[in-house]
CSV table of C-alpha atoms and ligand atoms in Angstrom, one decimal:
chain,number,residue,atom,x,y,z
A,1,MET,CA,107.6,115.5,125.3
A,2,LEU,CA,110.4,117.9,125.4
A,3,GLU,CA,110.7,120.3,122.7
A,4,SER,CA,113.5,118.2,120.9
A,5,GLU,CA,111.4,115.1,121.2
A,6,GLN,CA,108.6,117.1,119.3
A,7,SER,CA,110.6,117.9,116.5
A,8,ILE,CA,111.9,114.5,116.0
A,9,ALA,CA,108.3,113.3,116.1
A,10,LYS,CA,107.3,115.8,113.7
A,11,ILE,CA,110.3,114.8,111.3
A,12,ILE,CA,109.2,111.4,111.4
A,13,GLU,CA,105.6,112.1,110.7
A,14,LEU,CA,106.6,113.8,107.4
A,15,VAL,CA,107.0,110.4,106.0
A,16,ASP,CA,103.8,108.8,104.9
A,17,ARG,CA,103.8,104.9,104.3
A,18,ALA,CA,101.2,102.7,102.5
A,19,VAL,CA,99.1,100.3,104.8
A,20,TRP,CA,99.1,96.6,103.6
A,21,VAL,CA,96.8,93.9,104.7
A,22,VAL,CA,99.1,91.2,105.7
A,23,THR,CA,97.3,87.8,105.9
A,24,SER,CA,98.3,84.3,106.8
A,25,ALA,CA,96.8,80.9,107.7
A,26,ALA,CA,98.1,77.7,109.6
A,27,GLY,CA,96.5,74.6,111.0
A,28,GLY,CA,93.1,75.6,109.8
A,29,ARG,CA,93.4,79.2,111.5
A,30,ARG,CA,93.8,82.5,109.7
A,31,SER,CA,94.3,85.9,110.5
A,32,GLY,CA,95.6,89.3,109.0
A,33,LEU,CA,96.7,92.5,110.4
A,34,LEU,CA,97.2,96.1,109.1
A,35,ALA,CA,100.9,97.0,108.8
A,36,SER,CA,102.8,100.3,107.7
A,37,TRP,CA,105.9,98.8,108.5
A,38,VAL,CA,106.8,97.1,104.8
A,39,THR,CA,109.5,97.8,102.6
A,40,PRO,CA,110.1,96.7,99.2
A,41,SER,CA,114.0,95.4,99.7
A,42,SER,CA,115.4,94.2,96.6
A,43,LEU,CA,116.8,95.5,93.5
A,44,ASP,CA,116.5,92.1,91.8
A,45,PRO,CA,113.3,91.6,89.7
A,46,LEU,CA,114.1,88.0,89.7
A,47,MET,CA,114.1,88.1,93.4
A,48,PRO,CA,111.6,90.5,94.6
A,49,LEU,CA,111.8,90.8,98.2
A,50,VAL,CA,109.6,92.6,100.8
A,51,ASN,CA,110.7,93.2,104.4
A,52,LEU,CA,108.2,93.6,107.4
A,53,SER,CA,108.4,94.5,111.0
A,54,LEU,CA,105.9,92.5,112.8
A,55,ASN,CA,105.1,92.8,116.5
A,56,ASP,CA,105.6,89.2,117.8
A,57,ARG,CA,102.4,89.1,119.9
A,58,ASN,CA,100.2,89.6,116.9
A,59,PHE,CA,98.2,86.4,116.0
A,60,THR,CA,99.2,86.9,112.2
A,61,THR,CA,103.0,86.8,113.2
A,62,GLU,CA,102.5,83.6,114.6
A,63,LEU,CA,100.6,82.0,111.7
A,64,ILE,CA,103.3,83.4,109.2
A,65,GLN,CA,106.1,81.6,111.3
A,66,GLN,CA,103.7,78.4,111.4
A,67,SER,CA,103.0,78.4,107.7
A,68,GLY,CA,106.0,80.2,106.2
A,69,SER,CA,103.8,82.2,103.7
A,70,PHE,CA,101.9,85.5,103.8
A,71,SER,CA,99.9,87.6,101.4
A,72,LEU,CA,100.3,91.3,101.1
A,73,HIS,CA,97.3,93.6,100.0
A,74,LEU,CA,97.4,97.3,99.1
A,75,LEU,CA,94.0,99.0,99.4
A,76,ARG,CA,92.0,101.6,97.6
A,77,LEU,CA,91.5,104.9,99.3
A,78,ASN,CA,87.9,104.3,99.9
A,79,GLN,CA,88.7,101.2,101.9
A,80,THR,CA,89.3,102.5,105.2
A,81,ALA,CA,87.1,100.7,107.0
A,82,LEU,CA,88.5,97.5,105.8
A,83,ALA,CA,92.0,98.7,107.1
A,84,LEU,CA,90.8,99.5,110.4
A,85,SER,CA,88.9,96.1,110.7
A,86,PHE,CA,92.4,94.5,110.4
A,87,GLY,CA,94.2,97.0,112.5
A,88,LEU,CA,92.3,97.6,115.7
A,89,ARG,CA,91.3,93.8,116.6
A,90,SER,CA,93.0,90.7,117.2
A,91,GLY,CA,92.2,87.6,114.9
A,92,ARG,CA,92.4,85.7,118.0
A,93,ASP,CA,89.0,87.2,119.3
A,94,ILE,CA,87.2,87.7,115.9
A,95,ASP,CA,87.0,86.3,112.3
A,96,LYS,CA,88.4,89.3,110.1
A,97,PHE,CA,87.5,87.5,107.1
A,98,GLU,CA,83.7,87.4,107.7
A,99,GLY,CA,81.9,88.5,104.7
A,100,LEU,CA,85.0,89.0,102.8
A,101,GLN,CA,85.8,87.1,99.5
A,102,THR,CA,88.9,85.3,99.7
A,103,THR,CA,91.0,82.9,97.4
A,104,ILE,CA,94.0,80.8,98.3
A,105,GLY,CA,97.4,81.7,96.8
A,106,ALA,CA,100.0,79.2,95.5
A,107,THR,CA,101.8,79.5,98.9
A,108,GLY,CA,98.6,78.8,101.0
A,109,ALA,CA,98.1,82.2,102.4
A,110,PRO,CA,94.4,83.8,102.1
A,111,VAL,CA,94.2,86.5,99.4
A,112,LEU,CA,91.5,89.0,99.7
A,113,THR,CA,89.5,89.5,96.4
A,114,ASP,CA,88.6,93.2,96.8
A,115,CYS,CA,91.8,95.2,97.0
A,116,LEU,CA,94.2,97.3,94.8
A,117,ALA,CA,96.9,95.0,94.6
A,118,ALA,CA,97.8,91.5,96.1
A,119,LEU,CA,101.2,89.5,96.4
A,120,ASP,CA,101.7,86.3,97.3
A,121,CYS,CA,104.8,85.7,99.5
A,122,ARG,CA,107.1,83.0,101.0
A,123,LEU,CA,108.7,83.7,104.1
A,124,ILE,CA,112.7,83.3,103.5
A,125,HIS,CA,114.2,85.0,106.5
A,126,LYS,CA,113.2,86.5,109.8
A,127,VAL,CA,115.5,88.0,112.6
A,128,GLN,CA,113.9,88.9,116.1
A,129,ILE,CA,115.0,92.4,117.6
A,130,ALA,CA,113.4,93.5,120.8
A,131,ASP,CA,109.6,93.2,120.4
A,132,ARG,CA,109.6,92.9,116.7
A,133,LEU,CA,110.1,90.0,114.4
A,134,TYR,CA,111.6,91.4,111.0
A,135,VAL,CA,110.5,88.8,107.9
A,136,TRP,CA,111.6,88.7,104.5
A,137,GLY,CA,109.3,87.3,102.0
A,138,ARG,CA,109.8,86.5,98.5
A,139,ALA,CA,107.1,87.5,96.3
A,140,VAL,CA,105.9,84.6,94.3
A,141,SER,CA,102.8,86.0,92.3
A,142,GLY,CA,101.2,89.3,92.2
A,143,ARG,CA,97.8,90.8,91.0
A,144,LEU,CA,97.0,94.5,90.2
A,145,PRO,CA,93.5,94.6,88.5
A,146,HIS,CA,93.2,98.4,88.6
A,147,PRO,CA,96.3,100.5,89.3
A,148,ALA,CA,95.7,103.7,91.5
A,149,ILE,CA,97.1,105.3,94.5
A,150,PRO,CA,97.2,103.0,97.7
A,151,LEU,CA,95.5,104.0,101.0
A,152,SER,CA,98.3,105.4,103.2
A,153,GLU,CA,98.6,105.9,106.8
A,154,ARG,CA,98.0,109.5,106.9
A,155,ALA,CA,94.9,109.1,104.7
A,156,LEU,CA,93.7,106.4,107.1
A,157,LEU,CA,94.3,108.4,110.2
A,158,ALA,CA,92.3,111.6,108.3
A,159,SER,CA,89.5,109.4,107.7
A,160,ALA,CA,89.0,108.2,111.3
A,161,ASN,CA,86.1,109.2,113.3
A,162,PRO,CA,86.7,110.3,117.0
A,163,GLU,CA,86.0,107.2,118.5
A,164,GLN,CA,88.4,105.1,116.0
A,165,ARG,CA,91.1,107.7,116.4
A,166,THR,CA,91.0,107.3,120.4
A,167,ALA,CA,91.5,103.4,119.8
A,168,LEU,CA,94.3,103.9,117.4
A,169,GLN,CA,95.9,106.3,119.9
A,170,SER,CA,95.7,104.1,122.6
A,171,GLN,CA,96.7,101.2,120.7
A,172,ARG,CA,99.9,103.1,119.7
A,173,GLU,CA,100.6,104.2,123.1
A,174,ARG,CA,100.4,100.4,124.5
A,175,ASP,CA,102.7,99.1,121.7
A,176,ALA,CA,105.0,102.1,122.3
A,177,ASN,CA,105.4,101.3,126.0
A,178,LEU,CA,105.9,97.6,125.2
A,179,GLN,CA,108.5,98.3,122.8
A,180,ARG,CA,110.3,100.8,125.2
A,181,VAL,CA,110.6,98.0,127.8
A,182,ALA,CA,111.9,95.7,124.9
A,183,TRP,CA,114.5,98.0,123.7
A,184,GLN,CA,115.9,99.0,127.1
A,185,SER,CA,116.1,95.1,128.1
A,186,LEU,CA,118.0,94.6,124.8
A,187,LEU,CA,120.3,97.3,125.3
A,188,ALA,CA,120.8,96.5,128.8
A,189,SER,CA,121.9,93.1,127.8
A,190,ASP,CA,124.4,94.0,125.2
A,191,PRO,CA,128.1,94.6,126.6
A,192,THR,CA,128.6,96.8,123.6
A,193,VAL,CA,126.0,99.4,124.7
A,194,GLY,CA,126.3,101.7,127.8
A,195,SER,CA,123.5,102.5,130.2
A,196,THR,CA,122.8,105.5,128.0
A,197,GLY,CA,121.9,103.3,124.8
A,198,HIS,CA,124.8,104.8,123.3
A,199,PHE,CA,127.0,102.3,121.4
A,200,HIS,CA,130.9,102.4,122.4
A,201,SER,CA,133.8,100.6,120.9
B,1,LIG,C1,98.1,102.4,110.9
B,1,LIG,C2,98.6,101.0,111.6
B,1,LIG,C3,99.9,100.3,111.2
B,1,LIG,C4,100.4,99.4,111.9
B,1,LIG,N1,101.3,98.7,111.4
B,1,LIG,C5,101.9,97.8,111.9
B,1,LIG,C6,103.0,96.7,111.5
B,1,LIG,O1,104.0,97.2,110.8
B,1,LIG,N2,103.2,95.7,111.8
B,1,LIG,C7,102.7,95.0,113.2
B,1,LIG,O2,102.9,93.8,113.5
B,1,LIG,N3,101.4,95.8,113.5
B,1,LIG,C8,101.0,96.8,112.8
B,1,LIG,N4,99.9,97.1,113.4
B,1,LIG,C9,99.0,96.7,114.5
B,1,LIG,C10,98.1,95.3,114.0
B,1,LIG,O3,97.5,95.7,112.8
B,1,LIG,C11,97.1,94.9,114.8
B,1,LIG,O4,97.9,94.8,116.3
B,1,LIG,C12,96.3,93.8,114.6
B,1,LIG,O5,95.1,94.1,115.5
B,1,LIG,C13,96.9,92.5,114.9
B,1,LIG,O6,96.0,91.4,114.3
B,1,LIG,P1,96.1,90.1,114.6
B,1,LIG,O7,96.4,89.6,116.1
B,1,LIG,O8,95.1,89.2,114.3
B,1,LIG,O9,97.5,89.7,114.0
B,1,LIG,C14,99.2,98.4,112.6
B,1,LIG,C15,98.0,99.0,113.1
B,1,LIG,C16,97.7,100.2,112.6
B,1,LIG,C17,96.3,100.8,112.8
Protein backbone atom coordinates (compact mmCIF):
# COMPACT_ATOMS: atom_id res chain seq x y z
CA MET A 1 0.00 0.00 0.00
CA LEU A 2 1.19 3.53 -0.75
CA GLU A 3 1.71 5.90 2.18
CA SER A 4 -1.36 7.94 1.16
CA GLU A 5 -3.47 4.75 0.93
CA GLN A 6 -2.31 3.78 4.42
CA SER A 7 -3.38 7.18 5.78
CA ILE A 8 -6.80 6.78 4.16
CA ALA A 9 -7.19 3.28 5.64
CA LYS A 10 -6.19 4.58 9.09
CA ILE A 11 -8.75 7.39 8.90
CA ILE A 12 -11.52 5.00 7.88
CA GLU A 13 -10.54 2.59 10.68
CA LEU A 14 -11.10 5.38 13.24
CA VAL A 15 -14.83 4.86 12.74
CA ASP A 16 -16.11 1.91 14.77
CA ARG A 17 -19.50 0.45 13.90
CA ALA A 18 -21.95 -1.88 15.58
CA VAL A 19 -22.22 -5.36 14.11
CA TRP A 20 -25.72 -6.67 13.43
CA VAL A 21 -27.00 -10.17 12.76
CA VAL A 22 -29.38 -9.88 9.80
CA THR A 23 -31.73 -12.85 9.41
CA SER A 24 -34.30 -13.80 6.81
CA ALA A 25 -36.32 -16.81 5.63
CA ALA A 26 -38.12 -17.76 2.43
CA GLY A 27 -39.53 -20.96 0.92
CA GLY A 28 -38.65 -23.05 3.98
CA ARG A 29 -35.00 -21.89 3.96
CA ARG A 30 -33.41 -19.50 6.43
CA SER A 31 -30.08 -17.84 7.03
CA GLY A 32 -28.42 -14.86 8.63
CA LEU A 33 -25.28 -12.86 8.15
CA LEU A 34 -23.17 -10.49 10.20
CA ALA A 35 -23.26 -6.93 8.89
CA SER A 36 -21.51 -3.72 9.84
CA TRP A 37 -22.88 -1.65 6.94
CA VAL A 38 -26.18 -0.96 8.66
CA THR A 39 -27.32 2.65 9.07
CA PRO A 40 -30.44 4.01 10.73
CA SER A 41 -31.70 6.34 7.99
CA SER A 42 -34.83 8.20 9.04
CA LEU A 43 -35.59 11.32 11.07
CA ASP A 44 -39.26 10.39 11.28
CA PRO A 45 -40.17 8.23 14.32
CA LEU A 46 -43.38 7.27 12.50
CA MET A 47 -41.33 5.86 9.62
CA PRO A 48 -38.22 4.27 11.22
CA LEU A 49 -35.92 3.20 8.39
CA VAL A 50 -32.66 1.31 8.24
CA ASN A 51 -30.32 1.05 5.27
CA LEU A 52 -28.13 -2.02 4.70
CA SER A 53 -25.39 -2.63 2.17
CA LEU A 54 -25.51 -6.32 1.28
CA ASN A 55 -23.16 -8.36 -0.83
CA ASP A 56 -25.41 -9.77 -3.54
CA ARG A 57 -23.64 -13.17 -3.42
CA ASN A 58 -24.71 -13.78 0.19
CA PHE A 59 -27.47 -16.31 0.79
CA THR A 60 -29.25 -14.00 3.22
CA THR A 61 -29.44 -11.30 0.52
CA GLU A 62 -31.26 -13.79 -1.72
CA LEU A 63 -33.71 -14.67 1.07
CA ILE A 64 -34.41 -10.99 1.86
CA GLN A 65 -35.28 -10.33 -1.77
CA GLN A 66 -37.53 -13.39 -1.92
CA SER A 67 -39.35 -12.78 1.36
CA GLY A 68 -39.37 -8.96 1.45
CA SER A 69 -38.45 -9.01 5.13
CA PHE A 70 -35.58 -9.36 7.58
CA SER A 71 -34.74 -9.03 11.26
CA LEU A 72 -31.82 -7.06 12.66
CA HIS A 73 -30.11 -7.95 15.93
CA LEU A 74 -27.59 -6.11 18.05
CA LEU A 75 -25.46 -8.37 20.25
CA ARG A 76 -24.06 -8.15 23.76
CA LEU A 77 -20.30 -7.66 24.17
CA ASN A 78 -19.92 -11.32 25.21
CA GLN A 79 -21.62 -12.69 22.07
CA THR A 80 -18.52 -12.68 19.86
CA ALA A 81 -18.75 -16.42 19.07
CA LEU A 82 -22.32 -15.95 17.84
CA ALA A 83 -21.25 -12.97 15.72
CA LEU A 84 -18.45 -14.94 14.06
CA SER A 85 -20.72 -17.94 13.46
CA PHE A 86 -22.95 -15.67 11.34
CA GLY A 87 -20.09 -13.80 9.66
CA LEU A 88 -17.66 -16.46 8.52
CA ARG A 89 -19.72 -19.23 6.88
CA SER A 90 -22.61 -19.21 4.43
CA GLY A 91 -26.05 -20.54 5.30
CA ARG A 92 -25.84 -22.36 1.96
CA ASP A 93 -23.36 -24.76 3.67
CA ILE A 94 -24.52 -24.90 7.31
CA ASP A 95 -27.56 -24.22 9.51
CA LYS A 96 -26.41 -21.21 11.53
CA PHE A 97 -29.51 -21.43 13.73
CA GLU A 98 -28.69 -24.89 15.11
CA GLY A 99 -28.92 -24.75 18.91
CA LEU A 100 -30.29 -21.19 18.90
CA GLN A 101 -33.72 -20.24 20.19
CA THR A 102 -35.77 -18.29 17.66
CA THR A 103 -39.26 -16.93 17.16
CA ILE A 104 -40.93 -15.75 13.97
CA GLY A 105 -41.52 -12.00 13.68
CA ALA A 106 -44.67 -10.38 12.30
CA THR A 107 -42.90 -10.05 8.93
CA GLY A 108 -42.08 -13.78 8.89
CA ALA A 109 -38.35 -13.26 9.47
CA PRO A 110 -36.62 -15.38 12.16
CA VAL A 111 -35.85 -13.46 15.37
CA LEU A 112 -33.04 -14.55 17.69
CA THR A 113 -34.25 -14.80 21.28
CA ASP A 114 -30.83 -14.26 22.89
CA CYS A 115 -29.55 -10.86 21.74
CA LEU A 116 -29.24 -7.30 22.99
CA ALA A 117 -31.97 -5.92 20.74
CA ALA A 118 -34.05 -7.03 17.77
CA LEU A 119 -35.87 -5.12 15.02
CA ASP A 120 -38.34 -6.79 12.68
CA CYS A 121 -38.24 -5.04 9.28
CA ARG A 122 -40.12 -4.98 6.00
CA LEU A 123 -38.11 -4.41 2.82
CA ILE A 124 -39.41 -1.21 1.25
CA HIS A 125 -36.79 -0.28 -1.34
CA LYS A 126 -33.61 -1.62 -2.95
CA VAL A 127 -30.91 -0.37 -5.33
CA GLN A 128 -28.12 -2.44 -6.87
CA ILE A 129 -24.75 -0.67 -7.17
CA ALA A 130 -21.70 -2.67 -8.32
CA ASP A 131 -21.57 -5.84 -6.16
CA ARG A 132 -23.86 -4.41 -3.47
CA LEU A 133 -27.58 -4.44 -2.97
CA TYR A 134 -28.58 -1.42 -0.87
CA VAL A 135 -31.82 -2.20 0.91
CA TRP A 136 -34.09 -0.02 3.01
CA GLY A 137 -36.21 -1.63 5.66
CA ARG A 138 -39.03 -0.19 7.70
CA ALA A 139 -38.89 -1.40 11.30
CA VAL A 140 -42.35 -2.63 12.31
CA SER A 141 -41.49 -3.86 15.80
CA GLY A 142 -38.58 -3.89 18.19
CA ARG A 143 -37.42 -5.65 21.36
CA LEU A 144 -34.84 -4.27 23.80
CA PRO A 145 -34.89 -6.44 26.95
CA HIS A 146 -31.72 -5.09 28.64
CA PRO A 147 -30.23 -1.88 27.20
CA ALA A 148 -26.40 -1.97 27.10
CA ILE A 149 -23.47 -1.18 24.83
CA PRO A 150 -23.71 -3.30 21.66
CA LEU A 151 -20.89 -5.41 20.22
CA SER A 152 -18.88 -3.40 17.66
CA GLU A 153 -16.63 -4.42 14.81
CA ARG A 154 -13.52 -3.27 16.70
CA ALA A 155 -14.42 -5.24 19.85
CA LEU A 156 -15.17 -8.29 17.70
CA LEU A 157 -11.80 -8.13 15.93
CA ALA A 158 -9.98 -7.62 19.24
CA SER A 159 -11.58 -10.78 20.64
CA ALA A 160 -10.78 -12.99 17.63
CA ASN A 161 -8.12 -15.70 18.03
CA PRO A 162 -5.29 -15.95 15.44
CA GLU A 163 -7.16 -18.54 13.37
CA GLN A 164 -10.35 -16.45 13.30
CA ARG A 165 -8.32 -13.33 12.49
CA THR A 166 -6.77 -15.07 9.48
CA ALA A 167 -10.21 -16.21 8.30
CA LEU A 168 -11.61 -12.67 8.69
CA GLN A 169 -8.65 -11.18 6.86
CA SER A 170 -8.84 -13.59 3.92
CA GLN A 171 -12.64 -13.11 3.62
CA ARG A 172 -12.11 -9.35 3.59
CA GLU A 173 -9.43 -9.55 0.89
CA ARG A 174 -11.60 -11.83 -1.25
CA ASP A 175 -14.60 -9.47 -0.95
CA ALA A 176 -12.42 -6.38 -1.57
CA ASN A 177 -11.05 -7.91 -4.79
CA LEU A 178 -14.55 -8.74 -6.03
CA GLN A 179 -15.72 -5.25 -5.11
CA ARG A 180 -12.82 -3.66 -7.01
CA VAL A 181 -13.71 -5.60 -10.18
CA ALA A 182 -17.42 -4.72 -9.82
CA TRP A 183 -16.68 -1.00 -9.36
CA GLN A 184 -14.18 -0.95 -12.23
CA SER A 185 -16.76 -2.46 -14.56
CA LEU A 186 -19.48 -0.06 -13.34
CA LEU A 187 -17.23 2.96 -13.87
CA ALA A 188 -16.04 1.72 -17.27
CA SER A 189 -19.65 1.44 -18.46
CA ASP A 190 -20.56 4.95 -17.28
CA PRO A 191 -20.07 7.56 -20.02
CA THR A 192 -19.91 10.39 -17.45
CA VAL A 193 -16.80 8.83 -15.86
CA GLY A 194 -13.33 8.85 -17.38
CA SER A 195 -10.92 5.90 -17.30
CA THR A 196 -9.43 7.42 -14.12
CA GLY A 197 -12.73 6.92 -12.32
CA HIS A 198 -13.18 10.69 -11.89
CA PHE A 199 -16.53 12.18 -12.73
CA HIS A 200 -16.54 14.93 -15.39
CA SER A 201 -19.37 17.02 -16.76
C1 LIG B 1 -17.29 -7.82 10.76
C2 LIG B 1 -18.06 -8.28 9.52
C3 LIG B 1 -18.92 -7.39 8.89
C4 LIG B 1 -19.64 -7.77 7.76
N1 LIG B 1 -20.48 -6.87 7.16
C5 LIG B 1 -21.23 -7.26 6.10
C6 LIG B 1 -22.18 -6.35 5.52
O1 LIG B 1 -22.37 -5.21 5.98
N2 LIG B 1 -22.90 -6.78 4.43
C7 LIG B 1 -22.74 -8.04 3.90
O2 LIG B 1 -23.43 -8.38 2.92
N3 LIG B 1 -21.86 -8.93 4.45
C8 LIG B 1 -21.12 -8.57 5.53
N4 LIG B 1 -20.23 -9.46 6.10
C9 LIG B 1 -20.05 -10.79 5.48
C10 LIG B 1 -21.16 -11.79 5.81
O3 LIG B 1 -21.51 -11.78 7.17
C11 LIG B 1 -20.68 -13.22 5.41
O4 LIG B 1 -20.31 -13.23 4.06
C12 LIG B 1 -21.71 -14.31 5.72
O5 LIG B 1 -21.01 -15.54 5.82
C13 LIG B 1 -22.79 -14.46 4.66
O6 LIG B 1 -23.66 -15.50 5.04
P1 LIG B 1 -24.87 -16.02 4.12
O7 LIG B 1 -24.29 -16.49 2.81
O8 LIG B 1 -25.48 -17.15 4.91
O9 LIG B 1 -25.81 -14.89 3.92
C14 LIG B 1 -19.50 -9.09 7.24
C15 LIG B 1 -18.66 -10.01 7.89
C16 LIG B 1 -17.95 -9.61 9.01
C17 LIG B 1 -17.05 -10.61 9.69
